[in-house]
Structures are given as C-alpha cells and as structure tokens.
Amino acid sequence: MWGRRRNWLVLAVLTGLAIGCGRASEEVVLQGPTMGTYYRVRAVADSGDREAIRALVEQRLNAVDRAMSTYREDSEISRFNRLAGGESFVFSDETWTVLELAWRVREETGGAFDPTVGPLVDAWGFGAPGRSGEPTPPLDDQLADLRRAIGAIELASEDQRVLKLEDGAALDLSAIAKGWAVDSVSEALLNAAYTNHLVEVGGEVRTAGRSPAGDAWRIAIERPPVRAPDPGPTAPTAATEDATQPGLQKVLPFTDGSLATSGDYRNYWERDGQRYSHTIDPRTGRPVVHALASASVIHESCAIADAYATALMVLGPENGLSWADDNDIAALLLVYRKDSLEELPSAAFRESFGDTR
C-alpha cells in the first residue's frame, strides 16, 4: 500500500479524446492496480502493441514497488527500517536516486518535505498501524521521542549507503515514489519509441507528445468540496449545492510535462470536536491546521512535482505561495474561504496558463 499521506484521485485525467480536425490516431489504453492504487496509460500505438506496452509498464511499476514500498517486508526501504541505530544499508541505483532527490527537496523546503516523517504519520493514525482501531492523538512525550528520529539518517554517496543514527529513524518515500514511477514508465515508453503518451499513477500524471487527436493532452485539477471540516479560522461556514463531492476546478493543456496534486480534504479523522489532518508537518510533528485544501504543481519531473506538492501542503497558503514564487515553481493552491474556494496561482503558473483569479 502506498500514498497514505495523500488523498486518492486528487487529480482527474480527462479520458475522452480531444477533438481534432482529422481522424484520430489509434490508441492503446491500459489500466490496473499498482502500489496500493491504480495506473492508467494511454499511448498512441497499434493495438497489436498492447501486450508489449503492458509488459513494459508493469515491469517498471513492479520494480519501483519492490524497491520502495513500506508495505512489502522484502523491499529495500523495509529492510532499512528494520535496522537498529548505528547500522547502515547500501541501496540500489534507482532507490538511491530517489533518496537523493527526496533529501534535496527536504533541504530546499526547509524540512517541510521529509522522507523520514513516516513514524509521525503512523503515530497520528494515518499509517498501517493506525488502521486497526480508532486513532488517538499521541502524547507529548511520545512526539518528543519520535521527533528525535526525524532526519536522523546520514547519506554517503560514495557507496550509496544510508546510516541510521537513531533506532526509531525510518524512511518513507510515499510522497515521491508514485511520481518517480510515472517518470520511470514515461521514460521507458519514450525509449521504446512511443513518443505520444499519458501515464498516471494514483492521480500523478505525466504526458509526452500529443493526444491521439493530434492536439495537447487535457489534464483536470480536481475541485475539493466547498464545505470541509474546520481547518482553522478561515474555514467555510456554509455549503453550496456541490459541497459534498469533488468536481473539476480547471482543465489544463499539456504536451510534455507533469502535474501532481496533494490535498487535505479526504483523509482526516476527528476526536472531541478536533479535526486531525493526514498532512503532518515534519518540523512540528503535528498535523497542519491551515486552510489550504490542495496544492497542484507543474514540473517536467513528476517525482519533483509530487514532492513539491506535499511540501506546499505543509507550508500552507501564504508561505507555500511565497516559496513557489521564490523558487519559480508553477503551482496552483486552492484555499478554503468561507463558503467558497480561492485560487492562488504562483507567478510561474500564471505565466504558463494565465491568471486564474
């Protein structure tokens, strides 16, 4: 199982063919389960290539799952997590690349994104241990113990080794691995000369070339329900007719690029009138309490977009928008404002897609 800190289907892919002037090219459409969610691939190709494409896609997805899953006891990540403090593990090339990328994003975001946050996620009831019963907030001394293990690893690039500095330190790549899997499948398709395709894993999407109709792919960002549990003083106070179900906020044309979305409106729990978000701030050890409903990031790399979207959900609307602008990141933030949602596009997003406000 993957994606436990992310809401399912936070990004919708328009499955109908775009309208073109001429006859659409032939298309192969594949989908199936992977990494605790689903994958969907659309490729401009002959129908006779279907099984070859399926084999290529599933080989890449299975390889990522075998290496990076926290739910497989035999994965590299799980084997590292079972080590005691002072022990180390040498990772494969692919897993090491993702780890280095995750650690770089950690540094870029000042710890808002952190691949060692998994034990805190578990403690707040959003990991596998919390699913067996009613979650309860951890005690302050428990949080203090857990926070000592956040970031308590050391990476040695000369032999791709990670040293565990504290017994409780653990890796969790859930907030970047699905994006990496998308990139990996897309690169494999490009290498096999399928230059026009769309790849989605659990809502993270990358496109290459053009749709079967010959124009840009069309990707939709999901609109969260207007009415949501209270995330803070700016939470909605009333509902509209479409308040109970997500819809489509915006449809974007894509040719070559990725879009990842992280949201805060599906995965939460309540106790004694208090709402606990699945988005955990690694810097405080606690769920976020701001009014940001979702963050969508556009980037050439789906892995980076995946990680940045998580970081923005931790940073919140004001700090997140400021960080995106300072780093020239194309992002669209959706924020709860009373009985509506406000769009906060970054400068780079407005430059690419126009001012959405």
PDB file of N, CA, C and O in Angstrom, residues 134-199:
ATOM      1  N   GLU A 134      -9.465   2.774  16.447  1.00  0.00           N
ATOM      2  CA  GLU A 134      -9.741   4.208  16.452  1.00  0.00           C
ATOM      3  C   GLU A 134      -8.468   4.975  16.804  1.00  0.00           C
ATOM      4  O   GLU A 134      -7.833   4.713  17.826  1.00  0.00           O
ATOM      5  N   PRO A 135      -8.070   5.941  15.963  1.00  0.00           N
ATOM      6  CA  PRO A 135      -6.832   6.671  16.242  1.00  0.00           C
ATOM      7  C   PRO A 135      -7.000   7.618  17.429  1.00  0.00           C
ATOM      8  O   PRO A 135      -8.097   8.106  17.709  1.00  0.00           O
ATOM      9  N   THR A 136      -5.905   7.870  18.110  1.00  0.00           N
ATOM     10  CA  THR A 136      -5.879   8.820  19.214  1.00  0.00           C
ATOM     11  C   THR A 136      -4.629   9.679  19.077  1.00  0.00           C
ATOM     12  O   THR A 136      -3.594   9.208  18.595  1.00  0.00           O
ATOM     13  N   PRO A 137      -4.703  10.934  19.491  1.00  0.00           N
ATOM     14  CA  PRO A 137      -3.515  11.789  19.400  1.00  0.00           C
ATOM     15  C   PRO A 137      -2.398  11.240  20.284  1.00  0.00           C
ATOM     16  O   PRO A 137      -2.642  10.823  21.415  1.00  0.00           O
ATOM     17  N   PRO A 138      -1.172  11.223  19.796  1.00  0.00           N
ATOM     18  CA  PRO A 138      -0.053  10.757  20.630  1.00  0.00           C
ATOM     19  C   PRO A 138       0.218  11.747  21.761  1.00  0.00           C
ATOM     20  O   PRO A 138      -0.055  12.949  21.643  1.00  0.00           O
ATOM     21  N   LEU A 139       0.772  11.252  22.844  1.00  0.00           N
ATOM     22  CA  LEU A 139       1.131  12.104  23.968  1.00  0.00           C
ATOM     23  C   LEU A 139       2.367  12.939  23.623  1.00  0.00           C
ATOM     24  O   LEU A 139       3.153  12.594  22.733  1.00  0.00           O
ATOM     25  N   ASP A 140       2.546  14.043  24.367  1.00  0.00           N
ATOM     26  CA  ASP A 140       3.660  14.936  24.077  1.00  0.00           C
ATOM     27  C   ASP A 140       5.005  14.245  24.209  1.00  0.00           C
ATOM     28  O   ASP A 140       5.917  14.488  23.397  1.00  0.00           O
ATOM     29  N   ASP A 141       5.161  13.375  25.203  1.00  0.00           N
ATOM     30  CA  ASP A 141       6.451  12.701  25.343  1.00  0.00           C
ATOM     31  C   ASP A 141       6.685  11.699  24.225  1.00  0.00           C
ATOM     32  O   ASP A 141       7.828  11.481  23.799  1.00  0.00           O
ATOM     33  N   GLN A 142       5.606  11.089  23.710  1.00  0.00           N
ATOM     34  CA  GLN A 142       5.744  10.211  22.540  1.00  0.00           C
ATOM     35  C   GLN A 142       6.217  11.004  21.333  1.00  0.00           C
ATOM     36  O   GLN A 142       7.103  10.559  20.582  1.00  0.00           O
ATOM     37  N   LEU A 143       5.610  12.175  21.119  1.00  0.00           N
ATOM     38  CA  LEU A 143       6.015  13.016  19.995  1.00  0.00           C
ATOM     39  C   LEU A 143       7.463  13.454  20.131  1.00  0.00           C
ATOM     40  O   LEU A 143       8.205  13.491  19.142  1.00  0.00           O
ATOM     41  N   ALA A 144       7.875  13.781  21.331  1.00  0.00           N
ATOM     42  CA  ALA A 144       9.260  14.198  21.539  1.00  0.00           C
ATOM     43  C   ALA A 144      10.231  13.084  21.158  1.00  0.00           C
ATOM     44  O   ALA A 144      11.264  13.327  20.522  1.00  0.00           O
ATOM     45  N   ASP A 145       9.906  11.849  21.532  1.00  0.00           N
ATOM     46  CA  ASP A 145      10.750  10.710  21.161  1.00  0.00           C
ATOM     47  C   ASP A 145      10.790  10.523  19.649  1.00  0.00           C
ATOM     48  O   ASP A 145      11.861  10.274  19.072  1.00  0.00           O
ATOM     49  N   LEU A 146       9.637  10.612  19.021  1.00  0.00           N
ATOM     50  CA  LEU A 146       9.568  10.417  17.579  1.00  0.00           C
ATOM     51  C   LEU A 146      10.312  11.517  16.827  1.00  0.00           C
ATOM     52  O   LEU A 146      10.981  11.251  15.825  1.00  0.00           O
ATOM     53  N   ARG A 147      10.206  12.737  17.303  1.00  0.00           N
ATOM     54  CA  ARG A 147      10.841  13.857  16.597  1.00  0.00           C
ATOM     55  C   ARG A 147      12.357  13.753  16.632  1.00  0.00           C
ATOM     56  O   ARG A 147      13.038  14.284  15.733  1.00  0.00           O
ATOM     57  N   ARG A 148      12.909  13.088  17.628  1.00  0.00           N
ATOM     58  CA  ARG A 148      14.363  12.917  17.661  1.00  0.00           C
ATOM     59  C   ARG A 148      14.858  12.080  16.489  1.00  0.00           C
ATOM     60  O   ARG A 148      16.027  12.183  16.093  1.00  0.00           O
ATOM     61  N   ALA A 149      13.985  11.251  15.935  1.00  0.00           N
ATOM     62  CA  ALA A 149      14.385  10.389  14.815  1.00  0.00           C
ATOM     63  C   ALA A 149      14.151  11.045  13.454  1.00  0.00           C
ATOM     64  O   ALA A 149      14.588  10.509  12.437  1.00  0.00           O
ATOM     65  N   ILE A 150      13.461  12.187  13.409  1.00  0.00           N
ATOM     66  CA  ILE A 150      13.211  12.852  12.133  1.00  0.00           C
ATOM     67  C   ILE A 150      14.524  13.414  11.591  1.00  0.00           C
ATOM     68  O   ILE A 150      15.225  14.176  12.267  1.00  0.00           O
ATOM     69  N   GLY A 151      14.863  13.013  10.403  1.00  0.00           N
ATOM     70  CA  GLY A 151      16.116  13.446   9.781  1.00  0.00           C
ATOM     71  C   GLY A 151      17.343  12.738  10.301  1.00  0.00           C
ATOM     72  O   GLY A 151      18.469  13.093   9.910  1.00  0.00           O
ATOM     73  N   ALA A 152      17.169  11.724  11.152  1.00  0.00           N
ATOM     74  CA  ALA A 152      18.306  11.066  11.803  1.00  0.00           C
ATOM     75  C   ALA A 152      18.905   9.964  10.939  1.00  0.00           C
ATOM     76  O   ALA A 152      18.998   8.792  11.335  1.00  0.00           O
ATOM     77  N   ILE A 153      19.289  10.343   9.722  1.00  0.00           N
ATOM     78  CA  ILE A 153      19.998   9.439   8.822  1.00  0.00           C
ATOM     79  C   ILE A 153      21.150  10.205   8.196  1.00  0.00           C
ATOM     80  O   ILE A 153      21.171  11.438   8.205  1.00  0.00           O
ATOM     81  N   GLU A 154      22.084   9.470   7.657  1.00  0.00           N
ATOM     82  CA  GLU A 154      23.237  10.091   7.010  1.00  0.00           C
ATOM     83  C   GLU A 154      23.476   9.383   5.690  1.00  0.00           C
ATOM     84  O   GLU A 154      23.611   8.155   5.642  1.00  0.00           O
ATOM     85  N   LEU A 155      23.515  10.158   4.586  1.00  0.00           N
ATOM     86  CA  LEU A 155      23.699   9.604   3.256  1.00  0.00           C
ATOM     87  C   LEU A 155      25.164   9.696   2.849  1.00  0.00           C
ATOM     88  O   LEU A 155      25.782  10.764   2.982  1.00  0.00           O
ATOM     89  N   ALA A 156      25.709   8.596   2.358  1.00  0.00           N
ATOM     90  CA  ALA A 156      27.092   8.545   1.877  1.00  0.00           C
ATOM     91  C   ALA A 156      27.067   8.184   0.396  1.00  0.00           C
ATOM     92  O   ALA A 156      26.830   7.029   0.036  1.00  0.00           O
ATOM     93  N   SER A 157      27.311   9.167  -0.448  1.00  0.00           N
ATOM     94  CA  SER A 157      27.141   8.964  -1.886  1.00  0.00           C
ATOM     95  C   SER A 157      28.205   8.065  -2.491  1.00  0.00           C
ATOM     96  O   SER A 157      27.992   7.461  -3.543  1.00  0.00           O
ATOM     97  N   GLU A 158      29.378   7.939  -1.835  1.00  0.00           N
ATOM     98  CA  GLU A 158      30.456   7.155  -2.446  1.00  0.00           C
ATOM     99  C   GLU A 158      30.096   5.686  -2.614  1.00  0.00           C
ATOM    100  O   GLU A 158      30.560   5.030  -3.557  1.00  0.00           O
ATOM    101  N   ASP A 159      29.259   5.149  -1.724  1.00  0.00           N
ATOM    102  CA  ASP A 159      28.836   3.754  -1.895  1.00  0.00           C
ATOM    103  C   ASP A 159      27.324   3.574  -1.756  1.00  0.00           C
ATOM    104  O   ASP A 159      26.848   2.453  -1.584  1.00  0.00           O
ATOM    105  N   GLN A 160      26.565   4.687  -1.865  1.00  0.00           N
ATOM    106  CA  GLN A 160      25.103   4.656  -1.826  1.00  0.00           C
ATOM    107  C   GLN A 160      24.580   4.024  -0.541  1.00  0.00           C
ATOM    108  O   GLN A 160      23.635   3.272  -0.524  1.00  0.00           O
ATOM    109  N   ARG A 161      25.229   4.390   0.543  1.00  0.00           N
ATOM    110  CA  ARG A 161      24.914   3.831   1.854  1.00  0.00           C
ATOM    111  C   ARG A 161      24.181   4.870   2.707  1.00  0.00           C
ATOM    112  O   ARG A 161      24.512   6.060   2.686  1.00  0.00           O
ATOM    113  N   VAL A 162      23.186   4.395   3.456  1.00  0.00           N
ATOM    114  CA  VAL A 162      22.485   5.251   4.413  1.00  0.00           C
ATOM    115  C   VAL A 162      22.707   4.690   5.806  1.00  0.00           C
ATOM    116  O   VAL A 162      22.460   3.512   6.067  1.00  0.00           O
ATOM    117  N   LEU A 163      23.190   5.547   6.694  1.00  0.00           N
ATOM    118  CA  LEU A 163      23.438   5.180   8.084  1.00  0.00           C
ATOM    119  C   LEU A 163      22.259   5.638   8.936  1.00  0.00           C
ATOM    120  O   LEU A 163      21.819   6.784   8.836  1.00  0.00           O
ATOM    121  N   LYS A 164      21.745   4.755   9.772  1.00  0.00           N
ATOM    122  CA  LYS A 164      20.664   5.096  10.691  1.00  0.00           C
ATOM    123  C   LYS A 164      21.285   5.603  11.991  1.00  0.00           C
ATOM    124  O   LYS A 164      22.008   4.869  12.674  1.00  0.00           O
ATOM    125  N   LEU A 165      20.979   6.857  12.348  1.00  0.00           N
ATOM    126  CA  LEU A 165      21.586   7.477  13.512  1.00  0.00           C
ATOM    127  C   LEU A 165      20.799   7.250  14.800  1.00  0.00           C
ATOM    128  O   LEU A 165      21.353   7.393  15.888  1.00  0.00           O
ATOM    129  N   GLU A 166      19.510   6.940  14.674  1.00  0.00           N
ATOM    130  CA  GLU A 166      18.652   6.693  15.834  1.00  0.00           C
ATOM    131  C   GLU A 166      17.851   5.417  15.587  1.00  0.00           C
ATOM    132  O   GLU A 166      17.479   5.118  14.449  1.00  0.00           O
ATOM    133  N   ASP A 167      17.549   4.679  16.643  1.00  0.00           N
ATOM    134  CA  ASP A 167      16.788   3.444  16.492  1.00  0.00           C
ATOM    135  C   ASP A 167      15.461   3.670  15.772  1.00  0.00           C
ATOM    136  O   ASP A 167      15.049   2.864  14.949  1.00  0.00           O
ATOM    137  N   GLY A 168      14.769   4.752  16.073  1.00  0.00           N
ATOM    138  CA  GLY A 168      13.443   4.977  15.510  1.00  0.00           C
ATOM    139  C   GLY A 168      13.421   5.586  14.133  1.00  0.00           C
ATOM    140  O   GLY A 168      12.339   5.777  13.552  1.00  0.00           O
ATOM    141  N   ALA A 169      14.567   5.919  13.571  1.00  0.00           N
ATOM    142  CA  ALA A 169      14.592   6.538  12.242  1.00  0.00           C
ATOM    143  C   ALA A 169      14.090   5.554  11.190  1.00  0.00           C
ATOM    144  O   ALA A 169      14.404   4.366  11.223  1.00  0.00           O
ATOM    145  N   ALA A 170      13.306   6.058  10.252  1.00  0.00           N
ATOM    146  CA  ALA A 170      12.745   5.211   9.192  1.00  0.00           C
ATOM    147  C   ALA A 170      12.507   6.045   7.950  1.00  0.00           C
ATOM    148  O   ALA A 170      12.257   7.252   8.033  1.00  0.00           O
ATOM    149  N   LEU A 171      12.591   5.395   6.818  1.00  0.00           N
ATOM    150  CA  LEU A 171      12.354   6.055   5.533  1.00  0.00           C
ATOM    151  C   LEU A 171      10.963   5.737   5.017  1.00  0.00           C
ATOM    152  O   LEU A 171      10.456   4.624   5.187  1.00  0.00           O
ATOM    153  N   ASP A 172      10.357   6.717   4.390  1.00  0.00           N
ATOM    154  CA  ASP A 172       9.060   6.541   3.732  1.00  0.00           C
ATOM    155  C   ASP A 172       9.058   7.430   2.492  1.00  0.00           C
ATOM    156  O   ASP A 172       9.080   8.662   2.612  1.00  0.00           O
ATOM    157  N   LEU A 173       9.042   6.814   1.316  1.00  0.00           N
ATOM    158  CA  LEU A 173       9.094   7.556   0.052  1.00  0.00           C
ATOM    159  C   LEU A 173       7.722   7.691  -0.597  1.00  0.00           C
ATOM    160  O   LEU A 173       7.624   7.981  -1.788  1.00  0.00           O
ATOM    161  N   SER A 174       6.658   7.513   0.194  1.00  0.00           N
ATOM    162  CA  SER A 174       5.313   7.525  -0.382  1.00  0.00           C
ATOM    163  C   SER A 174       4.981   8.821  -1.101  1.00  0.00           C
ATOM    164  O   SER A 174       4.197   8.823  -2.051  1.00  0.00           O
ATOM    165  N   ALA A 175       5.548   9.941  -0.657  1.00  0.00           N
ATOM    166  CA  ALA A 175       5.199  11.230  -1.234  1.00  0.00           C
ATOM    167  C   ALA A 175       6.058  11.609  -2.432  1.00  0.00           C
ATOM    168  O   ALA A 175       5.959  12.747  -2.921  1.00  0.00           O
ATOM    169  N   ILE A 176       6.864  10.684  -2.912  1.00  0.00           N
ATOM    170  CA  ILE A 176       7.667  10.951  -4.100  1.00  0.00           C
ATOM    171  C   ILE A 176       7.734   9.754  -5.041  1.00  0.00           C
ATOM    172  O   ILE A 176       7.938   9.914  -6.251  1.00  0.00           O
ATOM    173  N   ALA A 177       7.511   8.551  -4.519  1.00  0.00           N
ATOM    174  CA  ALA A 177       7.719   7.339  -5.321  1.00  0.00           C
ATOM    175  C   ALA A 177       6.672   7.164  -6.416  1.00  0.00           C
ATOM    176  O   ALA A 177       6.987   6.620  -7.484  1.00  0.00           O
ATOM    177  N   LYS A 178       5.431   7.574  -6.176  1.00  0.00           N
ATOM    178  CA  LYS A 178       4.437   7.449  -7.250  1.00  0.00           C
ATOM    179  C   LYS A 178       4.817   8.355  -8.418  1.00  0.00           C
ATOM    180  O   LYS A 178       4.709   7.976  -9.582  1.00  0.00           O
ATOM    181  N   GLY A 179       5.269   9.572  -8.102  1.00  0.00           N
ATOM    182  CA  GLY A 179       5.746  10.451  -9.167  1.00  0.00           C
ATOM    183  C   GLY A 179       6.938   9.867  -9.888  1.00  0.00           C
ATOM    184  O   GLY A 179       7.052   9.951 -11.117  1.00  0.00           O
ATOM    185  N   TRP A 180       7.854   9.241  -9.127  1.00  0.00           N
ATOM    186  CA  TRP A 180       9.003   8.593  -9.749  1.00  0.00           C
ATOM    187  C   TRP A 180       8.549   7.453 -10.660  1.00  0.00           C
ATOM    188  O   TRP A 180       9.092   7.276 -11.763  1.00  0.00           O
ATOM    189  N   ALA A 181       7.572   6.679 -10.211  1.00  0.00           N
ATOM    190  CA  ALA A 181       7.067   5.575 -11.034  1.00  0.00           C
ATOM    191  C   ALA A 181       6.486   6.107 -12.346  1.00  0.00           C
ATOM    192  O   ALA A 181       6.684   5.511 -13.408  1.00  0.00           O
ATOM    193  N   VAL A 182       5.782   7.217 -12.279  1.00  0.00           N
ATOM    194  CA  VAL A 182       5.246   7.839 -13.501  1.00  0.00           C
ATOM    195  C   VAL A 182       6.376   8.217 -14.442  1.00  0.00           C
ATOM    196  O   VAL A 182       6.350   7.920 -15.642  1.00  0.00           O
ATOM    197  N   ASP A 183       7.400   8.891 -13.911  1.00  0.00           N
ATOM    198  CA  ASP A 183       8.554   9.260 -14.735  1.00  0.00           C
ATOM    199  C   ASP A 183       9.216   8.041 -15.351  1.00  0.00           C
ATOM    200  O   ASP A 183       9.601   8.042 -16.533  1.00  0.00           O
ATOM    201  N   SER A 184       9.366   6.986 -14.545  1.00  0.00           N
ATOM    202  CA  SER A 184      10.044   5.783 -15.000  1.00  0.00           C
ATOM    203  C   SER A 184       9.294   5.122 -16.155  1.00  0.00           C
ATOM    204  O   SER A 184       9.894   4.706 -17.153  1.00  0.00           O
ATOM    205  N   VAL A 185       7.979   5.021 -16.028  1.00  0.00           N
ATOM    206  CA  VAL A 185       7.170   4.427 -17.096  1.00  0.00           C
ATOM    207  C   VAL A 185       7.225   5.296 -18.344  1.00  0.00           C
ATOM    208  O   VAL A 185       7.381   4.794 -19.469  1.00  0.00           O
ATOM    209  N   SER A 186       7.119   6.617 -18.161  1.00  0.00           N
ATOM    210  CA  SER A 186       7.156   7.512 -19.320  1.00  0.00           C
ATOM    211  C   SER A 186       8.487   7.412 -20.056  1.00  0.00           C
ATOM    212  O   SER A 186       8.525   7.353 -21.296  1.00  0.00           O
ATOM    213  N   GLU A 187       9.593   7.373 -19.309  1.00  0.00           N
ATOM    214  CA  GLU A 187      10.905   7.253 -19.956  1.00  0.00           C
ATOM    215  C   GLU A 187      11.032   5.918 -20.689  1.00  0.00           C
ATOM    216  O   GLU A 187      11.618   5.854 -21.785  1.00  0.00           O
ATOM    217  N   ALA A 188      10.487   4.852 -20.114  1.00  0.00           N
ATOM    218  CA  ALA A 188      10.542   3.553 -20.780  1.00  0.00           C
ATOM    219  C   ALA A 188       9.742   3.579 -22.084  1.00  0.00           C
ATOM    220  O   ALA A 188      10.165   3.000 -23.097  1.00  0.00           O
ATOM    221  N   LEU A 189       8.597   4.240 -22.077  1.00  0.00           N
ATOM    222  CA  LEU A 189       7.798   4.364 -23.299  1.00  0.00           C
ATOM    223  C   LEU A 189       8.536   5.187 -24.348  1.00  0.00           C
ATOM    224  O   LEU A 189       8.533   4.839 -25.543  1.00  0.00           O
ATOM    225  N   LEU A 190       9.165   6.261 -23.937  1.00  0.00           N
ATOM    226  CA  LEU A 190       9.929   7.078 -24.880  1.00  0.00           C
ATOM    227  C   LEU A 190      11.074   6.268 -25.480  1.00  0.00           C
ATOM    228  O   LEU A 190      11.331   6.345 -26.699  1.00  0.00           O
ATOM    229  N   ASN A 191      11.756   5.497 -24.649  1.00  0.00           N
ATOM    230  CA  ASN A 191      12.871   4.686 -25.143  1.00  0.00           C
ATOM    231  C   ASN A 191      12.403   3.614 -26.115  1.00  0.00           C
ATOM    232  O   ASN A 191      13.184   3.161 -26.966  1.00  0.00           O
ATOM    233  N   ALA A 192      11.139   3.192 -25.986  1.00  0.00           N
ATOM    234  CA  ALA A 192      10.577   2.190 -26.897  1.00  0.00           C
ATOM    235  C   ALA A 192       9.888   2.840 -28.096  1.00  0.00           C
ATOM    236  O   ALA A 192       9.181   2.154 -28.850  1.00  0.00           O
ATOM    237  N   ALA A 193      10.089   4.163 -28.271  1.00  0.00           N
ATOM    238  CA  ALA A 193       9.588   4.917 -29.423  1.00  0.00           C
ATOM    239  C   ALA A 193       8.087   5.186 -29.371  1.00  0.00           C
ATOM    240  O   ALA A 193       7.492   5.525 -30.393  1.00  0.00           O
ATOM    241  N   TYR A 194       7.469   5.073 -28.190  1.00  0.00           N
ATOM    242  CA  TYR A 194       6.077   5.502 -28.021  1.00  0.00           C
ATOM    243  C   TYR A 194       6.126   6.933 -27.503  1.00  0.00           C
ATOM    244  O   TYR A 194       6.063   7.196 -26.306  1.00  0.00           O
ATOM    245  N   THR A 195       6.259   7.861 -28.443  1.00  0.00           N
ATOM    246  CA  THR A 195       6.568   9.249 -28.082  1.00  0.00           C
ATOM    247  C   THR A 195       5.342  10.073 -27.733  1.00  0.00           C
ATOM    248  O   THR A 195       5.486  11.208 -27.266  1.00  0.00           O
ATOM    249  N   ASN A 196       4.148   9.536 -27.952  1.00  0.00           N
ATOM    250  CA  ASN A 196       2.914  10.238 -27.605  1.00  0.00           C
ATOM    251  C   ASN A 196       2.150   9.391 -26.594  1.00  0.00           C
ATOM    252  O   ASN A 196       1.586   8.346 -26.943  1.00  0.00           O
ATOM    253  N   HIS A 197       2.145   9.830 -25.347  1.00  0.00           N
ATOM    254  CA  HIS A 197       1.501   9.017 -24.321  1.00  0.00           C
ATOM    255  C   HIS A 197       1.152   9.858 -23.100  1.00  0.00           C
ATOM    256  O   HIS A 197       1.644  10.977 -22.918  1.00  0.00           O
ATOM    257  N   LEU A 198       0.331   9.279 -22.251  1.00  0.00           N
ATOM    258  CA  LEU A 198      -0.016   9.825 -20.938  1.00  0.00           C
ATOM    259  C   LEU A 198       0.111   8.702 -19.928  1.00  0.00           C
ATOM    260  O   LEU A 198      -0.368   7.597 -20.165  1.00  0.00           O
ATOM    261  N   VAL A 199       0.768   8.980 -18.805  1.00  0.00           N
ATOM    262  CA  VAL A 199       0.941   7.998 -17.735  1.00  0.00           C
ATOM    263  C   VAL A 199       0.398   8.587 -16.443  1.00  0.00           C
ATOM    264  O   VAL A 199       0.723   9.728 -16.094  1.00  0.00           O
TER     265      VAL A 199
END
